Amino acid sequence: GAVVSQHPSWVICKSGTSVKIECRSLDFQATTMFWYRQFPKQSLMLMATSNEGSKATYEQGVEKDKFLINHASLTLSTLTVTSAHPEDSSFYICSAGQSFMNTEAFFGQGTRLTVV
Amino acid sequence: QKEVEQDPGPLSVPEGAIVSLNCTYSNSAFQYFMWYRQYSRKGPELLMYTYSSGNKEDGRFTAQVDKSSKYISLFIRDSQPSDSATYLCAFLSGTYKYIFGTGTRLKVLA
């Protein structure tokens, strides 16, 4: 299957600082990528849809000024958690699909963020 | 009623057993049906996807969809300890957004 690489796999940061997470599609171009958040023993919650060359679409309840998404190229999307707080600690996962309908979405390995 | 219902488990089975994982859904607009496997602290890995009622087989895995009952299943034959993971059902409608189940934790005991 296609490969989606996410970096870093884990990060610890201090409250008030910003953290950037990268998501790359390694062997295909993705006009659309998706960012999810997952709490322990819970399912994935879609945060936003990242569109290459345009603004991201955020799900209801997700603060766009706190979770900045940039989709600069067809193979790279970034999520920046700004002014991080301990409640932002979570597992963040990106995905990208090869097909127009986004079937067979492939996921990155996830980033565990801990804010202290 | 939740859009997707999935038993969280944990489900413990002996090695070699047949495992049945299930999800029910309420949204008739779902067009694609997927199963993902997620190991601890890793991203989900696509196992199978289908878009029609019936069975689809891939090695030890069989995905079953019953659209009339709004019910999907994943069967794992000859289960192995390496199959121990969380299994997520996922659904896709025309909006291209995935709706995930809560996941079922499976433990295959050696």
PDB file of C-alpha atoms in Angstrom:
ATOM      1  CA  GLY A   1       0.000   0.000   0.000  1.00  0.00           C
ATOM      2  CA  ALA A   2       0.887   3.655  -0.228  1.00  0.00           C
ATOM      3  CA  VAL A   3       3.073   5.220   2.429  1.00  0.00           C
ATOM      4  CA  VAL A   4       2.219   8.209   4.548  1.00  0.00           C
ATOM      5  CA  SER A   5       5.000   9.411   6.810  1.00  0.00           C
ATOM      6  CA  GLN A   6       4.381  11.522   9.876  1.00  0.00           C
ATOM      7  CA  HIS A   7       7.032  13.316  11.887  1.00  0.00           C
ATOM      8  CA  PRO A   8       7.824  13.492  14.740  1.00  0.00           C
ATOM      9  CA  SER A   9       6.443  10.293  16.246  1.00  0.00           C
ATOM     10  CA  TRP A  10       6.473  11.829  19.684  1.00  0.00           C
ATOM     11  CA  VAL A  11       7.150  15.249  21.144  1.00  0.00           C
ATOM     12  CA  ILE A  12       7.169  16.832  24.578  1.00  0.00           C
ATOM     13  CA  CYS A  13       6.788  20.580  24.838  1.00  0.00           C
ATOM     14  CA  LYS A  14       6.218  23.224  27.474  1.00  0.00           C
ATOM     15  CA  SER A  15       2.908  24.990  27.930  1.00  0.00           C
ATOM     16  CA  GLY A  16       2.648  28.075  25.773  1.00  0.00           C
ATOM     17  CA  THR A  17       4.962  26.883  23.032  1.00  0.00           C
ATOM     18  CA  SER A  18       4.006  25.780  19.524  1.00  0.00           C
ATOM     19  CA  VAL A  19       4.582  22.401  17.939  1.00  0.00           C
ATOM     20  CA  LYS A  20       4.604  21.526  14.248  1.00  0.00           C
ATOM     21  CA  ILE A  21       3.716  18.061  12.950  1.00  0.00           C
ATOM     22  CA  GLU A  22       4.476  17.065   9.368  1.00  0.00           C
ATOM     23  CA  CYS A  23       2.575  14.624   7.203  1.00  0.00           C
ATOM     24  CA  ARG A  24       4.056  13.468   3.900  1.00  0.00           C
ATOM     25  CA  SER A  25       2.721  11.175   1.200  1.00  0.00           C
ATOM     26  CA  LEU A  26       5.880   9.427   0.030  1.00  0.00           C
ATOM     27  CA  ASP A  27       4.867   7.703  -3.164  1.00  0.00           C
ATOM     28  CA  PHE A  28       1.745   9.474  -4.341  1.00  0.00           C
ATOM     29  CA  GLN A  29       0.285  12.949  -4.591  1.00  0.00           C
ATOM     30  CA  ALA A  30      -2.502  13.892  -2.238  1.00  0.00           C
ATOM     31  CA  THR A  31      -4.621  16.939  -2.948  1.00  0.00           C
ATOM     32  CA  THR A  32      -6.454  16.280   0.289  1.00  0.00           C
ATOM     33  CA  MET A  33      -5.132  15.130   3.628  1.00  0.00           C
ATOM     34  CA  PHE A  34      -6.963  14.678   6.895  1.00  0.00           C
ATOM     35  CA  TRP A  35      -5.949  15.350  10.473  1.00  0.00           C
ATOM     36  CA  TYR A  36      -7.354  13.319  13.356  1.00  0.00           C
ATOM     37  CA  ARG A  37      -7.039  13.341  17.085  1.00  0.00           C
ATOM     38  CA  GLN A  38      -7.308  10.206  19.200  1.00  0.00           C
ATOM     39  CA  PHE A  39      -7.662   9.990  22.965  1.00  0.00           C
ATOM     40  CA  PRO A  40      -6.676   6.803  24.822  1.00  0.00           C
ATOM     41  CA  LYS A  41      -9.001   3.894  24.066  1.00  0.00           C
ATOM     42  CA  GLN A  42     -11.177   6.109  21.913  1.00  0.00           C
ATOM     43  CA  SER A  43     -11.722   6.322  18.203  1.00  0.00           C
ATOM     44  CA  LEU A  44     -10.291   8.812  15.757  1.00  0.00           C
ATOM     45  CA  MET A  45     -11.960  12.194  15.662  1.00  0.00           C
ATOM     46  CA  LEU A  46     -11.613  14.176  12.471  1.00  0.00           C
ATOM     47  CA  MET A  47     -10.230  17.643  13.183  1.00  0.00           C
ATOM     48  CA  ALA A  48      -9.858  19.117   9.738  1.00  0.00           C
ATOM     49  CA  THR A  49      -9.515  18.484   6.042  1.00  0.00           C
ATOM     50  CA  SER A  50      -6.369  19.904   4.504  1.00  0.00           C
ATOM     51  CA  ASN A  51      -6.583  21.016   0.894  1.00  0.00           C
ATOM     52  CA  GLU A  52      -3.536  21.731  -1.233  1.00  0.00           C
ATOM     53  CA  GLY A  53      -3.374  25.378  -2.172  1.00  0.00           C
ATOM     54  CA  SER A  54      -6.409  26.469  -0.187  1.00  0.00           C
ATOM     55  CA  LYS A  55      -7.641  26.901   3.354  1.00  0.00           C
ATOM     56  CA  ALA A  56      -8.319  23.901   5.519  1.00  0.00           C
ATOM     57  CA  THR A  57     -11.844  22.943   6.453  1.00  0.00           C
ATOM     58  CA  TYR A  58     -12.272  22.495  10.189  1.00  0.00           C
ATOM     59  CA  GLU A  59     -14.796  20.317  11.953  1.00  0.00           C
ATOM     60  CA  GLN A  60     -17.231  21.879  14.355  1.00  0.00           C
ATOM     61  CA  GLY A  61     -15.637  22.654  17.698  1.00  0.00           C
ATOM     62  CA  VAL A  62     -12.055  22.669  16.423  1.00  0.00           C
ATOM     63  CA  GLU A  63     -10.310  26.021  16.861  1.00  0.00           C
ATOM     64  CA  LYS A  64      -8.694  26.961  13.580  1.00  0.00           C
ATOM     65  CA  ASP A  65      -6.454  29.572  15.215  1.00  0.00           C
ATOM     66  CA  LYS A  66      -5.108  26.993  17.621  1.00  0.00           C
ATOM     67  CA  PHE A  67      -4.611  24.174  15.137  1.00  0.00           C
ATOM     68  CA  LEU A  68      -3.019  25.774  12.092  1.00  0.00           C
ATOM     69  CA  ILE A  69      -2.956  23.640   8.972  1.00  0.00           C
ATOM     70  CA  ASN A  70      -0.863  24.313   5.911  1.00  0.00           C
ATOM     71  CA  HIS A  71      -0.933  22.163   2.789  1.00  0.00           C
ATOM     72  CA  ALA A  72       1.954  23.664   0.864  1.00  0.00           C
ATOM     73  CA  SER A  73       2.413  20.950  -1.731  1.00  0.00           C
ATOM     74  CA  LEU A  74       0.796  17.798  -3.049  1.00  0.00           C
ATOM     75  CA  THR A  75       2.912  15.693  -0.723  1.00  0.00           C
ATOM     76  CA  LEU A  76       3.105  17.735   2.484  1.00  0.00           C
ATOM     77  CA  SER A  77       0.617  18.969   5.052  1.00  0.00           C
ATOM     78  CA  THR A  78       1.555  20.414   8.430  1.00  0.00           C
ATOM     79  CA  LEU A  79      -0.404  20.817  11.644  1.00  0.00           C
ATOM     80  CA  THR A  80       0.848  23.405  14.121  1.00  0.00           C
ATOM     81  CA  VAL A  81      -0.520  23.330  17.639  1.00  0.00           C
ATOM     82  CA  THR A  82      -0.126  26.914  18.842  1.00  0.00           C
ATOM     83  CA  SER A  83       0.194  27.992  22.461  1.00  0.00           C
ATOM     84  CA  ALA A  84      -0.088  24.419  23.560  1.00  0.00           C
ATOM     85  CA  HIS A  85      -1.737  23.511  26.864  1.00  0.00           C
ATOM     86  CA  PRO A  86      -1.756  20.201  28.769  1.00  0.00           C
ATOM     87  CA  GLU A  87      -5.281  19.473  27.493  1.00  0.00           C
ATOM     88  CA  ASP A  88      -3.851  19.432  23.966  1.00  0.00           C
ATOM     89  CA  SER A  89      -1.865  16.334  24.886  1.00  0.00           C
ATOM     90  CA  SER A  90      -3.117  13.602  22.587  1.00  0.00           C
ATOM     91  CA  PHE A  91      -2.283  11.322  19.675  1.00  0.00           C
ATOM     92  CA  TYR A  92      -2.497  13.166  16.353  1.00  0.00           C
ATOM     93  CA  ILE A  93      -2.770  11.210  13.111  1.00  0.00           C
ATOM     94  CA  CYS A  94      -2.874  12.292   9.487  1.00  0.00           C
ATOM     95  CA  SER A  95      -4.217  10.403   6.513  1.00  0.00           C
ATOM     96  CA  ALA A  96      -4.256  10.721   2.750  1.00  0.00           C
ATOM     97  CA  GLY A  97      -6.107   8.845   0.044  1.00  0.00           C
ATOM     98  CA  GLN A  98      -4.965   7.909  -3.407  1.00  0.00           C
ATOM     99  CA  SER A  99      -8.341   7.994  -5.055  1.00  0.00           C
ATOM    100  CA  PHE A 100     -10.738  10.832  -5.709  1.00  0.00           C
ATOM    101  CA  MET A 101     -13.297   9.374  -3.326  1.00  0.00           C
ATOM    102  CA  ASN A 102     -10.677   8.940  -0.597  1.00  0.00           C
ATOM    103  CA  THR A 103     -11.267   5.210  -0.423  1.00  0.00           C
ATOM    104  CA  GLU A 104      -8.285   3.223   0.817  1.00  0.00           C
ATOM    105  CA  ALA A 105      -7.028   6.045   2.995  1.00  0.00           C
ATOM    106  CA  PHE A 106      -3.544   5.500   4.364  1.00  0.00           C
ATOM    107  CA  PHE A 107      -2.526   6.762   7.742  1.00  0.00           C
ATOM    108  CA  GLY A 108       0.682   8.107   9.158  1.00  0.00           C
ATOM    109  CA  GLN A 109       2.191   6.460  12.200  1.00  0.00           C
ATOM    110  CA  GLY A 110       0.847   9.184  14.460  1.00  0.00           C
ATOM    111  CA  THR A 111       2.416  11.774  16.741  1.00  0.00           C
ATOM    112  CA  ARG A 112       2.095  11.572  20.483  1.00  0.00           C
ATOM    113  CA  LEU A 113       2.102  15.095  21.890  1.00  0.00           C
ATOM    114  CA  THR A 114       2.661  15.672  25.578  1.00  0.00           C
ATOM    115  CA  VAL A 115       2.400  19.225  26.891  1.00  0.00           C
ATOM    116  CA  VAL A 116       3.951  19.773  30.307  1.00  0.00           C
TER     117      VAL A 116
ATOM    118  CA  GLN B   1     -28.776   6.417  18.201  1.00  0.00           C
ATOM    119  CA  LYS B   2     -25.064   6.519  17.434  1.00  0.00           C
ATOM    120  CA  GLU B   3     -24.103   6.562  13.793  1.00  0.00           C
ATOM    121  CA  VAL B   4     -21.717   3.639  14.323  1.00  0.00           C
ATOM    122  CA  GLU B   5     -21.728   1.082  17.124  1.00  0.00           C
ATOM    123  CA  GLN B   6     -18.782  -1.194  17.825  1.00  0.00           C
ATOM    124  CA  ASP B   7     -18.192  -3.366  20.878  1.00  0.00           C
ATOM    125  CA  PRO B   8     -15.000  -2.074  22.557  1.00  0.00           C
ATOM    126  CA  GLY B   9     -14.006  -5.468  23.961  1.00  0.00           C
ATOM    127  CA  PRO B  10     -11.462  -6.564  25.011  1.00  0.00           C
ATOM    128  CA  LEU B  11     -11.987  -9.810  23.181  1.00  0.00           C
ATOM    129  CA  SER B  12      -9.621 -12.606  24.234  1.00  0.00           C
ATOM    130  CA  VAL B  13      -9.301 -15.764  22.158  1.00  0.00           C
ATOM    131  CA  PRO B  14      -6.841 -18.673  22.020  1.00  0.00           C
ATOM    132  CA  GLU B  15      -4.402 -18.926  19.159  1.00  0.00           C
ATOM    133  CA  GLY B  16      -5.961 -20.586  16.112  1.00  0.00           C
ATOM    134  CA  ALA B  17      -9.498 -19.469  16.917  1.00  0.00           C
ATOM    135  CA  ILE B  18     -11.848 -17.802  14.457  1.00  0.00           C
ATOM    136  CA  VAL B  19     -12.499 -14.215  15.455  1.00  0.00           C
ATOM    137  CA  SER B  20     -15.634 -12.289  14.566  1.00  0.00           C
ATOM    138  CA  LEU B  21     -15.631  -8.501  14.862  1.00  0.00           C
ATOM    139  CA  ASN B  22     -18.780  -6.523  14.186  1.00  0.00           C
ATOM    140  CA  CYS B  23     -20.149  -3.047  13.642  1.00  0.00           C
ATOM    141  CA  THR B  24     -23.627  -1.719  13.097  1.00  0.00           C
ATOM    142  CA  TYR B  25     -24.444   1.587  11.493  1.00  0.00           C
ATOM    143  CA  SER B  26     -27.470   3.756  10.970  1.00  0.00           C
ATOM    144  CA  ASN B  27     -26.524   6.000   8.032  1.00  0.00           C
ATOM    145  CA  SER B  28     -27.888   4.648   4.750  1.00  0.00           C
ATOM    146  CA  ALA B  29     -25.612   7.057   2.852  1.00  0.00           C
ATOM    147  CA  PHE B  30     -22.484   5.080   3.697  1.00  0.00           C
ATOM    148  CA  GLN B  31     -21.088   3.731   0.465  1.00  0.00           C
ATOM    149  CA  TYR B  32     -17.731   2.236   1.443  1.00  0.00           C
ATOM    150  CA  PHE B  33     -16.942  -0.037   4.327  1.00  0.00           C
ATOM    151  CA  MET B  34     -13.450  -0.478   5.727  1.00  0.00           C
ATOM    152  CA  TRP B  35     -11.615  -2.332   8.422  1.00  0.00           C
ATOM    153  CA  TYR B  36      -8.435  -0.973   9.943  1.00  0.00           C
ATOM    154  CA  ARG B  37      -6.003  -2.544  12.386  1.00  0.00           C
ATOM    155  CA  GLN B  38      -4.226  -0.341  14.894  1.00  0.00           C
ATOM    156  CA  TYR B  39      -1.368  -1.450  17.070  1.00  0.00           C
ATOM    157  CA  SER B  40      -0.694   0.436  20.272  1.00  0.00           C
ATOM    158  CA  ARG B  41       0.658   3.942  19.633  1.00  0.00           C
ATOM    159  CA  LYS B  42       0.645   3.472  15.874  1.00  0.00           C
ATOM    160  CA  GLY B  43      -1.504   4.789  13.062  1.00  0.00           C
ATOM    161  CA  PRO B  44      -4.309   2.613  11.655  1.00  0.00           C
ATOM    162  CA  GLU B  45      -3.423   0.174   8.888  1.00  0.00           C
ATOM    163  CA  LEU B  46      -5.985  -0.570   6.172  1.00  0.00           C
ATOM    164  CA  LEU B  47      -6.937  -4.241   6.116  1.00  0.00           C
ATOM    165  CA  MET B  48      -9.845  -4.373   3.727  1.00  0.00           C
ATOM    166  CA  TYR B  49     -12.425  -2.234   2.065  1.00  0.00           C
ATOM    167  CA  THR B  50     -15.555  -3.033   0.114  1.00  0.00           C
ATOM    168  CA  TYR B  51     -18.531  -1.221  -1.290  1.00  0.00           C
ATOM    169  CA  SER B  52     -21.103  -3.933  -1.841  1.00  0.00           C
ATOM    170  CA  SER B  53     -23.044  -6.401   0.240  1.00  0.00           C
ATOM    171  CA  GLY B  54     -21.531  -9.836   0.485  1.00  0.00           C
ATOM    172  CA  ASN B  55     -18.181 -11.277   1.390  1.00  0.00           C
ATOM    173  CA  LYS B  56     -14.664 -10.270   0.411  1.00  0.00           C
ATOM    174  CA  GLU B  57     -11.759 -12.498   1.280  1.00  0.00           C
ATOM    175  CA  ASP B  58      -8.068 -11.697   1.624  1.00  0.00           C
ATOM    176  CA  GLY B  59      -5.910 -14.422   3.102  1.00  0.00           C
ATOM    177  CA  ARG B  60      -7.063 -15.111   6.656  1.00  0.00           C
ATOM    178  CA  PHE B  61      -9.405 -12.124   6.627  1.00  0.00           C
ATOM    179  CA  THR B  62     -12.984 -11.986   5.364  1.00  0.00           C
ATOM    180  CA  ALA B  63     -15.043  -8.814   5.329  1.00  0.00           C
ATOM    181  CA  GLN B  64     -18.798  -9.169   5.257  1.00  0.00           C
ATOM    182  CA  VAL B  65     -21.321  -6.434   4.550  1.00  0.00           C
ATOM    183  CA  ASP B  66     -25.085  -6.651   4.951  1.00  0.00           C
ATOM    184  CA  LYS B  67     -26.527  -3.350   3.798  1.00  0.00           C
ATOM    185  CA  SER B  68     -30.116  -4.373   4.455  1.00  0.00           C
ATOM    186  CA  SER B  69     -29.329  -4.963   8.126  1.00  0.00           C
ATOM    187  CA  LYS B  70     -26.703  -2.189   8.279  1.00  0.00           C
ATOM    188  CA  TYR B  71     -24.175  -4.583   9.678  1.00  0.00           C
ATOM    189  CA  ILE B  72     -20.559  -5.323   8.807  1.00  0.00           C
ATOM    190  CA  SER B  73     -18.216  -7.978  10.097  1.00  0.00           C
ATOM    191  CA  LEU B  74     -14.578  -8.934   9.912  1.00  0.00           C
ATOM    192  CA  PHE B  75     -13.630 -12.570  10.359  1.00  0.00           C
ATOM    193  CA  ILE B  76     -10.085 -13.644  11.150  1.00  0.00           C
ATOM    194  CA  ARG B  77      -9.275 -17.320  10.641  1.00  0.00           C
ATOM    195  CA  ASP B  78      -6.438 -19.134  12.393  1.00  0.00           C
ATOM    196  CA  SER B  79      -5.824 -16.136  14.629  1.00  0.00           C
ATOM    197  CA  GLN B  80      -2.243 -15.460  15.692  1.00  0.00           C
ATOM    198  CA  PRO B  81      -0.766 -13.563  18.654  1.00  0.00           C
ATOM    199  CA  SER B  82       0.443 -10.990  16.110  1.00  0.00           C
ATOM    200  CA  ASP B  83      -3.216 -10.245  15.334  1.00  0.00           C
ATOM    201  CA  SER B  84      -3.544  -8.727  18.817  1.00  0.00           C
ATOM    202  CA  ALA B  85      -4.493  -5.117  18.159  1.00  0.00           C
ATOM    203  CA  THR B  86      -7.449  -2.777  18.041  1.00  0.00           C
ATOM    204  CA  TYR B  87      -9.698  -3.219  15.015  1.00  0.00           C
ATOM    205  CA  LEU B  88     -11.600  -0.220  13.749  1.00  0.00           C
ATOM    206  CA  CYS B  89     -14.516  -0.304  11.381  1.00  0.00           C
ATOM    207  CA  ALA B  90     -14.811   2.754   9.181  1.00  0.00           C
ATOM    208  CA  PHE B  91     -17.432   4.119   6.854  1.00  0.00           C
ATOM    209  CA  LEU B  92     -17.340   6.563   3.994  1.00  0.00           C
ATOM    210  CA  SER B  93     -20.139   8.483   2.387  1.00  0.00           C
ATOM    211  CA  GLY B  94     -20.107  10.938  -0.460  1.00  0.00           C
ATOM    212  CA  THR B  95     -18.578  13.598   1.760  1.00  0.00           C
ATOM    213  CA  TYR B  96     -15.218  11.762   1.647  1.00  0.00           C
ATOM    214  CA  LYS B  97     -15.025  11.904   5.436  1.00  0.00           C
ATOM    215  CA  TYR B  98     -14.444   8.736   7.382  1.00  0.00           C
ATOM    216  CA  ILE B  99     -16.634   7.811  10.314  1.00  0.00           C
ATOM    217  CA  PHE B 100     -14.873   5.388  12.633  1.00  0.00           C
ATOM    218  CA  GLY B 101     -16.154   2.955  15.182  1.00  0.00           C
ATOM    219  CA  THR B 102     -14.675   3.100  18.651  1.00  0.00           C
ATOM    220  CA  GLY B 103     -12.540   0.026  17.952  1.00  0.00           C
ATOM    221  CA  THR B 104     -12.498  -3.492  19.394  1.00  0.00           C
ATOM    222  CA  ARG B 105      -9.414  -4.571  21.310  1.00  0.00           C
ATOM    223  CA  LEU B 106      -8.436  -8.122  20.406  1.00  0.00           C
ATOM    224  CA  LYS B 107      -6.015 -10.311  22.349  1.00  0.00           C
ATOM    225  CA  VAL B 108      -4.925 -13.607  20.858  1.00  0.00           C
ATOM    226  CA  LEU B 109      -3.388 -15.792  23.518  1.00  0.00           C
ATOM    227  CA  ALA B 110      -0.494 -18.076  22.627  1.00  0.00           C
TER     228      ALA B 110
END
